[in-house]
Amino acid sequence: MKASLRDIIFKISQLNAVHRYYICKTVPQGVYFGQPPILEYLNSHESCTQRELADYLMVSPPSVTMSIKRMQKAGLVEKSTDERDMRYSRIRITEKGLNISRKCCDSFERIDRQMLNGFSEQEIEQLYCFLTRMADNLKADKLSSKDVLDFNEKH
């Protein structure tokens, strides 16, 4: 059977849906789907601004604002005024956030290993190269980051 382009894209979408399902099942109670990437970023950066988070996640600053408010309320992050520029807030991960981030990373690592079970290192590298080329092909079509941000906000 020869797979059509539509079949391949459907498989990618199906894989994304199944992966997201397993990720959502492993996220601790009270933690929203989009929060683990924020915690992971904060874990590897001592502190950052909401703009830096928005740029990293490719979402709008208001989306990050809502997530940060929820995460502050849950005790996962803390916000303080930037010492050098009072107009900005710095966001830091708390000990509770760090513990949840570690649990999520461990779970996500298990899911990813299961998903790639039986693949050789060479096949994984090749898959990575293919996916990178696909993303680059779409970027070459003059999609601006604003278009991506607008899409993320609407969907």
PDB file of C-alpha atoms in Angstrom:
ATOM      1  CA  MET A   1       0.000   0.000   0.000  1.00  0.00           C
ATOM      2  CA  LYS A   2       1.356   3.370  -0.999  1.00  0.00           C
ATOM      3  CA  ALA A   3       0.540   6.108   1.496  1.00  0.00           C
ATOM      4  CA  SER A   4      -0.798   9.368   0.116  1.00  0.00           C
ATOM      5  CA  LEU A   5       0.296  12.758   1.450  1.00  0.00           C
ATOM      6  CA  ARG A   6      -3.086  13.020   3.163  1.00  0.00           C
ATOM      7  CA  ASP A   7      -2.512   9.620   4.827  1.00  0.00           C
ATOM      8  CA  ILE A   8       0.867  10.755   6.131  1.00  0.00           C
ATOM      9  CA  ILE A   9      -0.496  14.032   7.512  1.00  0.00           C
ATOM     10  CA  PHE A  10      -3.411  12.164   9.100  1.00  0.00           C
ATOM     11  CA  LYS A  11      -0.940   9.784  10.793  1.00  0.00           C
ATOM     12  CA  ILE A  12       1.022  12.762  12.155  1.00  0.00           C
ATOM     13  CA  SER A  13      -2.207  14.274  13.529  1.00  0.00           C
ATOM     14  CA  GLN A  14      -3.250  10.924  14.977  1.00  0.00           C
ATOM     15  CA  LEU A  15       0.154  10.496  16.628  1.00  0.00           C
ATOM     16  CA  ASN A  16      -0.098  13.996  18.092  1.00  0.00           C
ATOM     17  CA  ALA A  17      -3.565  13.245  19.515  1.00  0.00           C
ATOM     18  CA  VAL A  18      -2.498   9.932  21.077  1.00  0.00           C
ATOM     19  CA  HIS A  19       0.700  11.480  22.479  1.00  0.00           C
ATOM     20  CA  ARG A  20      -1.282  14.377  23.963  1.00  0.00           C
ATOM     21  CA  TYR A  21      -3.759  11.910  25.508  1.00  0.00           C
ATOM     22  CA  TYR A  22      -0.964  10.039  27.315  1.00  0.00           C
ATOM     23  CA  ILE A  23       0.707  13.276  28.379  1.00  0.00           C
ATOM     24  CA  CYS A  24      -2.586  14.592  29.812  1.00  0.00           C
ATOM     25  CA  LYS A  25      -3.079  11.320  31.721  1.00  0.00           C
ATOM     26  CA  THR A  26       0.283  11.697  33.446  1.00  0.00           C
ATOM     27  CA  VAL A  27       0.079  15.402  34.353  1.00  0.00           C
ATOM     28  CA  PRO A  28      -0.580  15.683  38.109  1.00  0.00           C
ATOM     29  CA  GLN A  29      -4.043  16.677  39.337  1.00  0.00           C
ATOM     30  CA  GLY A  30      -4.537  20.458  39.220  1.00  0.00           C
ATOM     31  CA  VAL A  31      -1.803  21.045  36.632  1.00  0.00           C
ATOM     32  CA  TYR A  32      -3.024  22.256  33.246  1.00  0.00           C
ATOM     33  CA  PHE A  33      -1.698  20.834  29.966  1.00  0.00           C
ATOM     34  CA  GLY A  34       0.300  23.952  29.015  1.00  0.00           C
ATOM     35  CA  GLN A  35       1.979  24.383  32.393  1.00  0.00           C
ATOM     36  CA  PRO A  36       4.691  21.667  32.260  1.00  0.00           C
ATOM     37  CA  PRO A  37       6.534  23.400  29.377  1.00  0.00           C
ATOM     38  CA  ILE A  38       6.540  26.618  31.415  1.00  0.00           C
ATOM     39  CA  LEU A  39       7.887  24.791  34.456  1.00  0.00           C
ATOM     40  CA  GLU A  40      10.536  23.065  32.346  1.00  0.00           C
ATOM     41  CA  TYR A  41      11.680  26.399  30.888  1.00  0.00           C
ATOM     42  CA  LEU A  42      11.793  28.023  34.324  1.00  0.00           C
ATOM     43  CA  ASN A  43      13.708  25.027  35.666  1.00  0.00           C
ATOM     44  CA  SER A  44      16.472  25.615  33.135  1.00  0.00           C
ATOM     45  CA  HIS A  45      16.442  29.438  33.450  1.00  0.00           C
ATOM     46  CA  GLU A  46      16.893  31.060  36.836  1.00  0.00           C
ATOM     47  CA  SER A  47      14.178  33.611  36.140  1.00  0.00           C
ATOM     48  CA  CYS A  48      12.587  35.194  33.109  1.00  0.00           C
ATOM     49  CA  THR A  49       9.978  37.672  31.975  1.00  0.00           C
ATOM     50  CA  GLN A  50       6.543  36.772  30.683  1.00  0.00           C
ATOM     51  CA  ARG A  51       7.630  38.033  27.252  1.00  0.00           C
ATOM     52  CA  GLU A  52      10.552  35.569  27.225  1.00  0.00           C
ATOM     53  CA  LEU A  53       8.152  32.752  28.110  1.00  0.00           C
ATOM     54  CA  ALA A  54       5.687  33.827  25.413  1.00  0.00           C
ATOM     55  CA  ASP A  55       8.448  33.931  22.803  1.00  0.00           C
ATOM     56  CA  TYR A  56       9.752  30.504  23.828  1.00  0.00           C
ATOM     57  CA  LEU A  57       6.283  28.918  23.785  1.00  0.00           C
ATOM     58  CA  MET A  58       5.190  30.801  20.634  1.00  0.00           C
ATOM     59  CA  VAL A  59       2.037  32.094  22.295  1.00  0.00           C
ATOM     60  CA  SER A  60       0.798  35.579  23.100  1.00  0.00           C
ATOM     61  CA  PRO A  61       1.826  37.360  26.310  1.00  0.00           C
ATOM     62  CA  PRO A  62      -1.820  37.405  27.566  1.00  0.00           C
ATOM     63  CA  SER A  63      -1.891  33.586  27.365  1.00  0.00           C
ATOM     64  CA  VAL A  64       1.238  33.414  29.495  1.00  0.00           C
ATOM     65  CA  THR A  65      -0.264  35.929  31.930  1.00  0.00           C
ATOM     66  CA  MET A  66      -3.269  33.672  32.539  1.00  0.00           C
ATOM     67  CA  SER A  67      -1.082  30.605  33.031  1.00  0.00           C
ATOM     68  CA  ILE A  68       1.264  32.435  35.393  1.00  0.00           C
ATOM     69  CA  LYS A  69      -1.662  33.677  37.513  1.00  0.00           C
ATOM     70  CA  ARG A  70      -2.977  30.111  37.850  1.00  0.00           C
ATOM     71  CA  MET A  71       0.481  28.785  38.605  1.00  0.00           C
ATOM     72  CA  GLN A  72       1.098  31.453  41.254  1.00  0.00           C
ATOM     73  CA  LYS A  73      -2.192  30.561  42.906  1.00  0.00           C
ATOM     74  CA  ALA A  74      -1.156  26.883  42.915  1.00  0.00           C
ATOM     75  CA  GLY A  75       2.259  27.755  44.391  1.00  0.00           C
ATOM     76  CA  LEU A  76       4.211  26.550  41.343  1.00  0.00           C
ATOM     77  CA  VAL A  77       5.850  29.869  40.488  1.00  0.00           C
ATOM     78  CA  GLU A  78       6.516  33.204  42.110  1.00  0.00           C
ATOM     79  CA  LYS A  79       6.616  36.609  40.531  1.00  0.00           C
ATOM     80  CA  SER A  80       8.731  39.557  41.632  1.00  0.00           C
ATOM     81  CA  THR A  81       9.639  42.968  40.265  1.00  0.00           C
ATOM     82  CA  ASP A  82      12.797  43.088  38.161  1.00  0.00           C
ATOM     83  CA  GLU A  83      15.591  44.706  40.175  1.00  0.00           C
ATOM     84  CA  ARG A  84      16.987  46.568  37.153  1.00  0.00           C
ATOM     85  CA  ASP A  85      13.717  47.668  35.559  1.00  0.00           C
ATOM     86  CA  MET A  86      10.624  48.096  37.731  1.00  0.00           C
ATOM     87  CA  ARG A  87       8.349  47.842  34.666  1.00  0.00           C
ATOM     88  CA  TYR A  88       9.048  44.123  34.346  1.00  0.00           C
ATOM     89  CA  SER A  89       8.252  41.137  36.508  1.00  0.00           C
ATOM     90  CA  ARG A  90      10.570  38.172  36.873  1.00  0.00           C
ATOM     91  CA  ILE A  91       9.112  34.693  37.187  1.00  0.00           C
ATOM     92  CA  ARG A  92      10.823  31.916  39.137  1.00  0.00           C
ATOM     93  CA  ILE A  93       9.913  28.313  39.771  1.00  0.00           C
ATOM     94  CA  THR A  94       9.154  27.331  43.377  1.00  0.00           C
ATOM     95  CA  GLU A  95      10.215  24.122  45.109  1.00  0.00           C
ATOM     96  CA  LYS A  96       6.701  22.738  44.572  1.00  0.00           C
ATOM     97  CA  GLY A  97       6.900  23.667  40.874  1.00  0.00           C
ATOM     98  CA  LEU A  98      10.323  22.065  40.614  1.00  0.00           C
ATOM     99  CA  ASN A  99       9.006  18.784  42.073  1.00  0.00           C
ATOM    100  CA  ILE A 100       6.058  18.741  39.664  1.00  0.00           C
ATOM    101  CA  SER A 101       8.346  19.600  36.752  1.00  0.00           C
ATOM    102  CA  ARG A 102      10.602  16.654  37.585  1.00  0.00           C
ATOM    103  CA  LYS A 103       7.639  14.261  37.828  1.00  0.00           C
ATOM    104  CA  CYS A 104       6.263  15.489  34.502  1.00  0.00           C
ATOM    105  CA  CYS A 105       9.653  15.213  32.772  1.00  0.00           C
ATOM    106  CA  ASP A 106      10.084  11.648  34.038  1.00  0.00           C
ATOM    107  CA  SER A 107       6.603  10.681  32.817  1.00  0.00           C
ATOM    108  CA  PHE A 108       7.063  12.395  29.459  1.00  0.00           C
ATOM    109  CA  GLU A 109      10.421  10.669  29.007  1.00  0.00           C
ATOM    110  CA  ARG A 110       8.776   7.255  29.581  1.00  0.00           C
ATOM    111  CA  ILE A 111       6.020   8.055  27.070  1.00  0.00           C
ATOM    112  CA  ASP A 112       8.523   9.270  24.477  1.00  0.00           C
ATOM    113  CA  ARG A 113      10.711   6.187  24.946  1.00  0.00           C
ATOM    114  CA  GLN A 114       7.646   3.963  24.508  1.00  0.00           C
ATOM    115  CA  MET A 115       6.647   5.868  21.367  1.00  0.00           C
ATOM    116  CA  LEU A 116      10.108   5.408  19.840  1.00  0.00           C
ATOM    117  CA  ASN A 117      10.548   1.816  21.038  1.00  0.00           C
ATOM    118  CA  GLY A 118      12.328  -0.280  18.407  1.00  0.00           C
ATOM    119  CA  PHE A 119      13.785   2.710  16.556  1.00  0.00           C
ATOM    120  CA  SER A 120      17.543   2.798  16.129  1.00  0.00           C
ATOM    121  CA  GLU A 121      19.525   5.942  16.951  1.00  0.00           C
ATOM    122  CA  GLN A 122      19.990   6.442  13.214  1.00  0.00           C
ATOM    123  CA  GLU A 123      16.233   6.182  12.584  1.00  0.00           C
ATOM    124  CA  ILE A 124      15.508   8.660  15.380  1.00  0.00           C
ATOM    125  CA  GLU A 125      18.044  11.098  13.915  1.00  0.00           C
ATOM    126  CA  GLN A 126      16.539  10.605  10.464  1.00  0.00           C
ATOM    127  CA  LEU A 127      13.023  11.205  11.809  1.00  0.00           C
ATOM    128  CA  TYR A 128      14.234  14.383  13.508  1.00  0.00           C
ATOM    129  CA  CYS A 129      15.757  15.588  10.234  1.00  0.00           C
ATOM    130  CA  PHE A 130      12.539  14.855   8.320  1.00  0.00           C
ATOM    131  CA  LEU A 131      10.384  16.702  10.849  1.00  0.00           C
ATOM    132  CA  THR A 132      12.788  19.655  10.847  1.00  0.00           C
ATOM    133  CA  ARG A 133      12.659  19.824   7.063  1.00  0.00           C
ATOM    134  CA  MET A 134       8.859  19.735   7.137  1.00  0.00           C
ATOM    135  CA  ALA A 135       8.741  22.614   9.617  1.00  0.00           C
ATOM    136  CA  ASP A 136      11.325  24.562   7.614  1.00  0.00           C
ATOM    137  CA  ASN A 137       9.301  24.026   4.425  1.00  0.00           C
ATOM    138  CA  LEU A 138       6.301  25.643   6.075  1.00  0.00           C
ATOM    139  CA  LYS A 139       8.415  28.506   7.427  1.00  0.00           C
ATOM    140  CA  ALA A 140       9.781  29.089   3.928  1.00  0.00           C
ATOM    141  CA  ASP A 141       6.208  29.695   2.782  1.00  0.00           C
ATOM    142  CA  LYS A 142       6.460  33.100   4.462  1.00  0.00           C
ATOM    143  CA  LEU A 143       4.429  32.178   7.519  1.00  0.00           C
ATOM    144  CA  SER A 144       5.244  34.846  10.036  1.00  0.00           C
ATOM    145  CA  SER A 145       5.470  34.145  13.735  1.00  0.00           C
ATOM    146  CA  LYS A 146       2.458  36.475  14.130  1.00  0.00           C
ATOM    147  CA  ASP A 147       0.422  34.106  11.943  1.00  0.00           C
ATOM    148  CA  VAL A 148       1.415  31.214  14.198  1.00  0.00           C
ATOM    149  CA  LEU A 149       0.573  33.240  17.320  1.00  0.00           C
ATOM    150  CA  ASP A 150      -2.821  34.211  15.893  1.00  0.00           C
ATOM    151  CA  PHE A 151      -3.517  30.582  15.011  1.00  0.00           C
ATOM    152  CA  ASN A 152      -2.551  29.374  18.519  1.00  0.00           C
ATOM    153  CA  GLU A 153      -4.875  31.939  20.100  1.00  0.00           C
ATOM    154  CA  LYS A 154      -7.834  30.963  17.939  1.00  0.00           C
ATOM    155  CA  HIS A 155      -7.426  27.183  18.281  1.00  0.00           C
TER     156      HIS A 155
END
